[in-house]
XYZ file of C-alpha atoms in Angstrom:
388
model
C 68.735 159.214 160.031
C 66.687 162.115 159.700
C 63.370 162.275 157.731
C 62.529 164.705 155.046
C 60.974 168.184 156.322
C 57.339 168.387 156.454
C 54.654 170.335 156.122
C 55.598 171.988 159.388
C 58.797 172.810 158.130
C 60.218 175.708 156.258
C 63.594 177.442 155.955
C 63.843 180.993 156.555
C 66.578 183.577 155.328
C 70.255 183.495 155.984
C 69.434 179.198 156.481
C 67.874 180.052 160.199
C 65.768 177.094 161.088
C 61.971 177.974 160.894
C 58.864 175.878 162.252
C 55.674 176.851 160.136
C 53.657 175.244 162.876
C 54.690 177.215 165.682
C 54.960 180.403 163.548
C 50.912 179.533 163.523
C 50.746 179.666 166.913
C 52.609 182.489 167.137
C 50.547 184.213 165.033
C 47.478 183.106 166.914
C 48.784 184.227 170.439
C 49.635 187.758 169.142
C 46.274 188.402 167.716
C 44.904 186.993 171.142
C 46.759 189.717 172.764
C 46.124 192.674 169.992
C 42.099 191.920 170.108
C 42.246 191.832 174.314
C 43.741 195.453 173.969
C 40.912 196.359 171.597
C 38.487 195.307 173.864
C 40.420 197.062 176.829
C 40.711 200.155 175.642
C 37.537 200.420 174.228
C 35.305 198.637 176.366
C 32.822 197.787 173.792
C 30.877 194.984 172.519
C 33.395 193.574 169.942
C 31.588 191.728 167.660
C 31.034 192.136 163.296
C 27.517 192.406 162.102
C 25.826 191.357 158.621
C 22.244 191.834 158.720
C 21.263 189.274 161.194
C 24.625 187.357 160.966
C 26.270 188.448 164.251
C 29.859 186.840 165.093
C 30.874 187.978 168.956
C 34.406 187.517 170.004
C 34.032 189.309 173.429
C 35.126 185.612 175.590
C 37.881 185.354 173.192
C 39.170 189.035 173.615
C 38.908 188.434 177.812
C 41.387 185.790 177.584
C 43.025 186.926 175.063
C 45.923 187.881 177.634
C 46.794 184.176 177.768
C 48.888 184.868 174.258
C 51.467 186.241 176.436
C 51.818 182.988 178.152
C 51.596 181.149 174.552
C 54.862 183.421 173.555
C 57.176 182.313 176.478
C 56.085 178.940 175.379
C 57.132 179.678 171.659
C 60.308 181.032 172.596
C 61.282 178.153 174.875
C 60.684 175.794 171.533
C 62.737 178.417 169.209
C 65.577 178.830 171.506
C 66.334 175.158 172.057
C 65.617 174.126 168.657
C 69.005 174.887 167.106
C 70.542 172.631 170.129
C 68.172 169.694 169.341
C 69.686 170.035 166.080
C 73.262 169.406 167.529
C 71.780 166.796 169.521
C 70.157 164.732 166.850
C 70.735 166.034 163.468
C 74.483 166.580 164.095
C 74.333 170.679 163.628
C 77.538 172.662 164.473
C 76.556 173.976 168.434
C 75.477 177.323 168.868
C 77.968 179.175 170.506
C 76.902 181.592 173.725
C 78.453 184.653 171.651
C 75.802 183.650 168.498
C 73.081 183.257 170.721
C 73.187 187.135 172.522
C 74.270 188.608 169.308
C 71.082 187.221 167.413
C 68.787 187.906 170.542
C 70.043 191.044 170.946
C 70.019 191.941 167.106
C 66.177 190.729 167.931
C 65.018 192.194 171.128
C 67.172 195.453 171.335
C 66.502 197.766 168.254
C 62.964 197.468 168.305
C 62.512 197.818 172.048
C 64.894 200.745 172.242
C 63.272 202.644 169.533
C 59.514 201.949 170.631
C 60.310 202.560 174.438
C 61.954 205.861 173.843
C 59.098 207.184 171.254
C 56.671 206.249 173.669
C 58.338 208.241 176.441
C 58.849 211.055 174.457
C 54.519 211.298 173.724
C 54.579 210.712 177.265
C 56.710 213.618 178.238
C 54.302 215.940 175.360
C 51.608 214.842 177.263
C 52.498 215.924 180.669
C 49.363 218.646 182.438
C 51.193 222.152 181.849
C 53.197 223.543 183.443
C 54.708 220.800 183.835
C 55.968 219.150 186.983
C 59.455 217.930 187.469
C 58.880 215.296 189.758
C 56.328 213.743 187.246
C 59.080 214.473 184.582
C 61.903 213.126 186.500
C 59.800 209.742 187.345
C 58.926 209.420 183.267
C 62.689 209.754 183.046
C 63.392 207.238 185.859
C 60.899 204.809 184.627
C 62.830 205.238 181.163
C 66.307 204.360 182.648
C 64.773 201.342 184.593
C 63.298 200.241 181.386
C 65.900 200.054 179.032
C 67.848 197.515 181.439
C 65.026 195.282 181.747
C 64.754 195.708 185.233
C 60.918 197.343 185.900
C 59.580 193.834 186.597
C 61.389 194.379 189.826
C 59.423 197.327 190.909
C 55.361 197.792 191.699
C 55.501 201.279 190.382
C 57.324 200.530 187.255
C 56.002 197.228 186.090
C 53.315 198.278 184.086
C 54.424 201.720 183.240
C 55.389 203.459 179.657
C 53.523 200.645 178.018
C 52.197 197.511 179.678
C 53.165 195.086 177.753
C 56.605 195.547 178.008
C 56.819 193.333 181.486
C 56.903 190.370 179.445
C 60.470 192.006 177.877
C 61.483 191.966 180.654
C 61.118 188.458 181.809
C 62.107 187.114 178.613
C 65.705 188.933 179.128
C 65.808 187.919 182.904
C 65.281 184.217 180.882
C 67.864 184.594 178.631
C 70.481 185.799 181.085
C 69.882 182.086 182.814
C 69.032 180.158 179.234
C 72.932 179.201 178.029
C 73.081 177.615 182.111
C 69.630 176.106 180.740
C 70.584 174.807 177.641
C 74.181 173.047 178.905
C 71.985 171.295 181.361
C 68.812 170.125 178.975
C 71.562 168.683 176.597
C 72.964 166.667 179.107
C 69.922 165.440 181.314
C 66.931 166.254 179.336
C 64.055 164.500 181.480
C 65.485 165.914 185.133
C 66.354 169.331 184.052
C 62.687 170.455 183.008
C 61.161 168.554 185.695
C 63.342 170.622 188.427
C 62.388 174.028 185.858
C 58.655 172.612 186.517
C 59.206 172.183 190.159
C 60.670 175.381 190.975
C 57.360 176.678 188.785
C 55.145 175.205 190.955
C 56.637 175.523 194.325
C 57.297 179.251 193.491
C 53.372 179.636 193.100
C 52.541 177.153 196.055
C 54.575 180.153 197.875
C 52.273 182.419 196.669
C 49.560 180.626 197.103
C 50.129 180.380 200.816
C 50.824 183.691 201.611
C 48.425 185.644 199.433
C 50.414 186.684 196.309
C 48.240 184.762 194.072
C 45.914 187.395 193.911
C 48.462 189.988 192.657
C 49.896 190.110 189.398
C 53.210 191.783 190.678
C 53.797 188.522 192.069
C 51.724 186.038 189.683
C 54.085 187.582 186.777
C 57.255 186.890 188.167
C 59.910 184.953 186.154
C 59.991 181.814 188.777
C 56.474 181.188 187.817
C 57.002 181.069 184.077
C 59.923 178.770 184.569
C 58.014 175.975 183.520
C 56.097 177.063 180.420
C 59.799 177.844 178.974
C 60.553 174.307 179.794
C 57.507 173.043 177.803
C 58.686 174.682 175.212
C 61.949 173.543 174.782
C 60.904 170.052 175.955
C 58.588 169.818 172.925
C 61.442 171.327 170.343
C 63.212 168.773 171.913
C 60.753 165.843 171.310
C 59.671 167.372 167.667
C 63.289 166.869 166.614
C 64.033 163.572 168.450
C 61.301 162.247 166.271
C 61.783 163.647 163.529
C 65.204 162.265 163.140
C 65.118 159.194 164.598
C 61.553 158.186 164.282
C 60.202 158.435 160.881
C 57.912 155.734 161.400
C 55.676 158.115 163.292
C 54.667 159.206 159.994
C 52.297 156.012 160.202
C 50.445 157.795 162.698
C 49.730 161.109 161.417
C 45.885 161.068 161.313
C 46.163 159.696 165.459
C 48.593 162.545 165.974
C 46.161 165.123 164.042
C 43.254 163.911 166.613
C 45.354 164.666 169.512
C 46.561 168.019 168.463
C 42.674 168.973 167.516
C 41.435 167.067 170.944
C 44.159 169.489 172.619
C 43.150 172.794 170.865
C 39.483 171.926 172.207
C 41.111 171.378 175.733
C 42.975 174.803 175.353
C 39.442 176.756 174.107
C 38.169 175.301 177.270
C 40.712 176.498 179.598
C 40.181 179.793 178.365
C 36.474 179.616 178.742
C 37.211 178.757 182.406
C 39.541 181.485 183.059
C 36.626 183.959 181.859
C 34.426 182.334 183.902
C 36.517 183.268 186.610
C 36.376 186.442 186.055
C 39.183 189.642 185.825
C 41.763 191.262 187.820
C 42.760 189.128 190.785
C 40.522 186.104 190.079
C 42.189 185.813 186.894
C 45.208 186.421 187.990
C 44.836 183.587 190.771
C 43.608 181.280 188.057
C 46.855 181.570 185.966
C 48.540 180.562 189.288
C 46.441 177.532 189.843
C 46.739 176.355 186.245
C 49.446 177.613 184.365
C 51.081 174.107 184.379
C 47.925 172.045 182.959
C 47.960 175.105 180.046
C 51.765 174.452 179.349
C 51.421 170.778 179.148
C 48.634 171.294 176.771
C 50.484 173.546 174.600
C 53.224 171.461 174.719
C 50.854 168.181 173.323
C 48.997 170.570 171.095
C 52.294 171.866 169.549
C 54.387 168.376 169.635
C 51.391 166.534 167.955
C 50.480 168.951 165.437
C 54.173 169.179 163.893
C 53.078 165.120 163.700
C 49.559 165.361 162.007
C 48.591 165.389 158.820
C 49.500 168.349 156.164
C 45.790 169.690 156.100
C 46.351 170.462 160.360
C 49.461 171.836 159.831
C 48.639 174.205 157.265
C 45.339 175.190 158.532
C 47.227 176.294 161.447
C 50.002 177.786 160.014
C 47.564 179.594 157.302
C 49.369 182.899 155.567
C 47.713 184.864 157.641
C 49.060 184.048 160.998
C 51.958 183.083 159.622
C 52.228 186.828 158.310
C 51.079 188.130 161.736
C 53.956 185.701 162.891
C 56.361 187.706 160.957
C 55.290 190.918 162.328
C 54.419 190.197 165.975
C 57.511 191.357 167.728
C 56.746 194.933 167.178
C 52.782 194.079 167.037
C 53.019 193.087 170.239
C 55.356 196.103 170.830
C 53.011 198.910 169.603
C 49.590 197.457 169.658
C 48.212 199.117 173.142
C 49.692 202.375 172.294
C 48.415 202.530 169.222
C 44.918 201.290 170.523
C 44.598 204.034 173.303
C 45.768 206.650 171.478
C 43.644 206.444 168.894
C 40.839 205.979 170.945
C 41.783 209.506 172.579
C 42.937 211.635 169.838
C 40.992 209.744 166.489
C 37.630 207.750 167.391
C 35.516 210.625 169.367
C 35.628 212.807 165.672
C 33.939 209.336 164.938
C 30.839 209.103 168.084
C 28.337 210.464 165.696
C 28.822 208.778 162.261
C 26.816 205.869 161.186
C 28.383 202.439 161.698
C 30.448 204.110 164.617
C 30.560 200.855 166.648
C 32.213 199.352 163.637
C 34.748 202.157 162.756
C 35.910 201.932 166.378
C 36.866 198.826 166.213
C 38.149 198.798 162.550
C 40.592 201.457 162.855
C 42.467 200.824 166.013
C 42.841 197.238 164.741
C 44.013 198.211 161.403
C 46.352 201.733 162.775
C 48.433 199.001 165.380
C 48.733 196.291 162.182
C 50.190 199.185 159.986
C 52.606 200.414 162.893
C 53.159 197.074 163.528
C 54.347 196.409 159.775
C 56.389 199.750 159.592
C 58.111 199.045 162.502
C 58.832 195.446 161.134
C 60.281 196.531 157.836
C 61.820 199.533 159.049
C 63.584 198.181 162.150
C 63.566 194.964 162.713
C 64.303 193.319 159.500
C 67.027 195.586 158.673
C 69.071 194.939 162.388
C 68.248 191.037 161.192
C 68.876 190.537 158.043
C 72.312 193.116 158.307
C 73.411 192.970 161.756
C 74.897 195.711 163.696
C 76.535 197.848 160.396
């Protein structure tokens, strides 16, 4: 019998299944990623000063990279939830033809629009007179893009706008996620334990041979394999217990500890990876540990959906929950919008006072604001409508 919702529990529009909790996390990992751009692009000292009160964020920004890895975890959990929900909560099963519609309906409009705006400044840009092999590689680059397929390629997987690799593994992902989910329904310890396996003998390769040093390699979808199956082996678990455990609620205040003992664990993963240092080190370190930071999400997330209300709240609090909502085309526009307003906007700023603090105000707040547009002028509309 399945228990009342909790704290962690909401429903979103049109009856789609929504986890506060993870939403919370979600929201978390994008600002991770947003305030590592800030600190990219503008190399500064990011920090807010009042008087003598001074609040530095400059080891969280270094790391804050790792939110990319947080968001395949996310969408492991997301994506399997609705089948957990056939599995023990006796939901009609999602059909292969529901699932691309709504992912594409997700992914497509927003990625399509942003990619060929982006191009188009890109093409503006270009040293006049212009050259036509430069040209013609913007427009190749373009092409490869919009199928997905520049992870493939050393000259194309960072190019246009960085962040867009991770589109493209998510997409390689769901190409092989129905496969995925017919297997996890039907042997649900053995199937992520061989997605974990292949994870880790895919970077034992790479290990071996030198590859763990480059992030053409390190950022391949074989070695995110098994943060996707964390995911959707803790959507898996959260609804198993859910429905058929509501004893568990006995245990809240144990399964708060965890989930805070786990979040410490996390902050101290992260401290190591700066330690570490940039570029290749940090590149080999996700190689080396990207398992023990899945299996932590995966306790972190699992347990908190357990805890008490206060832990759940806390961490889905309206504002990430908000930055949740948004972070699709946050993540989307947030570079772009960093580095070009660092180039066109912040140098008519060098010699006011408080300059340190305008440059890193208005980046921040310019990428939230396209990030919002973009939201409520693409993405919602393509969701809540469909394709008419």
């Amino acid at each position: 019998m399945a228990s009342s919702p909790t704290a962690a529990d909401q429903t979103a529009t049109q009856g789609t299944p929504h986890i506060a909790f993870m939403d919370g996390m979600r929201g978390a990992a994008v600002l991770m990623v947003l305030i590592y751009h800030l600190k990219e692009a503008l190399a500064s000292d990011l920090h807010v000063s009042l008087g003598r009160l001074y609040l530095g964020i400059n080891g969280f920004a270094a790391a804050g990279f790792m939110g990319v890895e947080v968001f395949f975890f996310i969408s492991g959990f997301v994506l399997f939830y609705p089948y957990a929900r056939t599995l023990f909560e006796g939901k009609p099963l999602q059909t292969v033809a529901h699932f691309v519609d709504r992912r594409a309906l997700k992914i497509l409009p927003s990625y399509v629009f942003s990619l060929t705006f982006m191009t188009a400044v890109a093409l503006l840009e270009l040293a006049r007179p212009v050259n036509v092999a430069t040209a013609l590689d913007l427009m190749r680059n373009y092409a490869v893009h919009l199928f997905f397929a520049h992870s493939a390629f050393k000259d194309t997987f960072f190019a246009i706008n960085g962040p867009l690799w991770s589109l493209a593994i998510e997409v390689q992902f769901y190409l092989l996620f129905p496969a995925i989910a017919w297997a996890f329904r039907r042997w649900a310890l053995a199937t992520p334990l061989v997605l974990v396996a292949i994870s880790s003998a895919y970077r034992f390769y790479l290990q071996a041979h030198g590859g763990a040093y480059n992030s053409f390699y390190v950022y391949q979808l074989p070695g995110f394999l098994d943060l996707f199956a964390f995911g959707m082996g803790s959507s898996y678990l959260t609804v198993m217990f859910r429905a058929l455990y509501p004893q568990l609620a006995r245990w809240r205040i144990g399964f708060t500890a965890l989930s805070l003992f786990t979040a410490v664990a996390l902050n101290a993963m992260l401290f190591s990876l700066v330690a570490a240092g940039s570029g290749p080190e940090a590149w080999h370190w996700q190689n080396t540990f990207r398992t023990v930071f899945g299996a932590l999400l995966a306790v972190f997330a699992v347990a908190g959906m357990l805890a008490l209300p206060f832990w759940q709240r806390l961490v889905a609090n309206p504002v990430l929950v908000y930055l949740a909502f948004i972070s699709y085309n946050l993540y989307l526009w947030n570079k772009f919008v960093i580095r070009w307003m660092a180039i066109h906007v912040l140098p008519f700023f060098r010699d006011w006072p408080h300059s340190t603090l305008i440059a890193n105000t208005l980046p921040f707040v310019a990428a939230l604001l396209v990030g919002i547009a973009a939201t409520y002028l693409i993405e919602r509309p393509f969701l809540d409508h469909g394709w008419a």
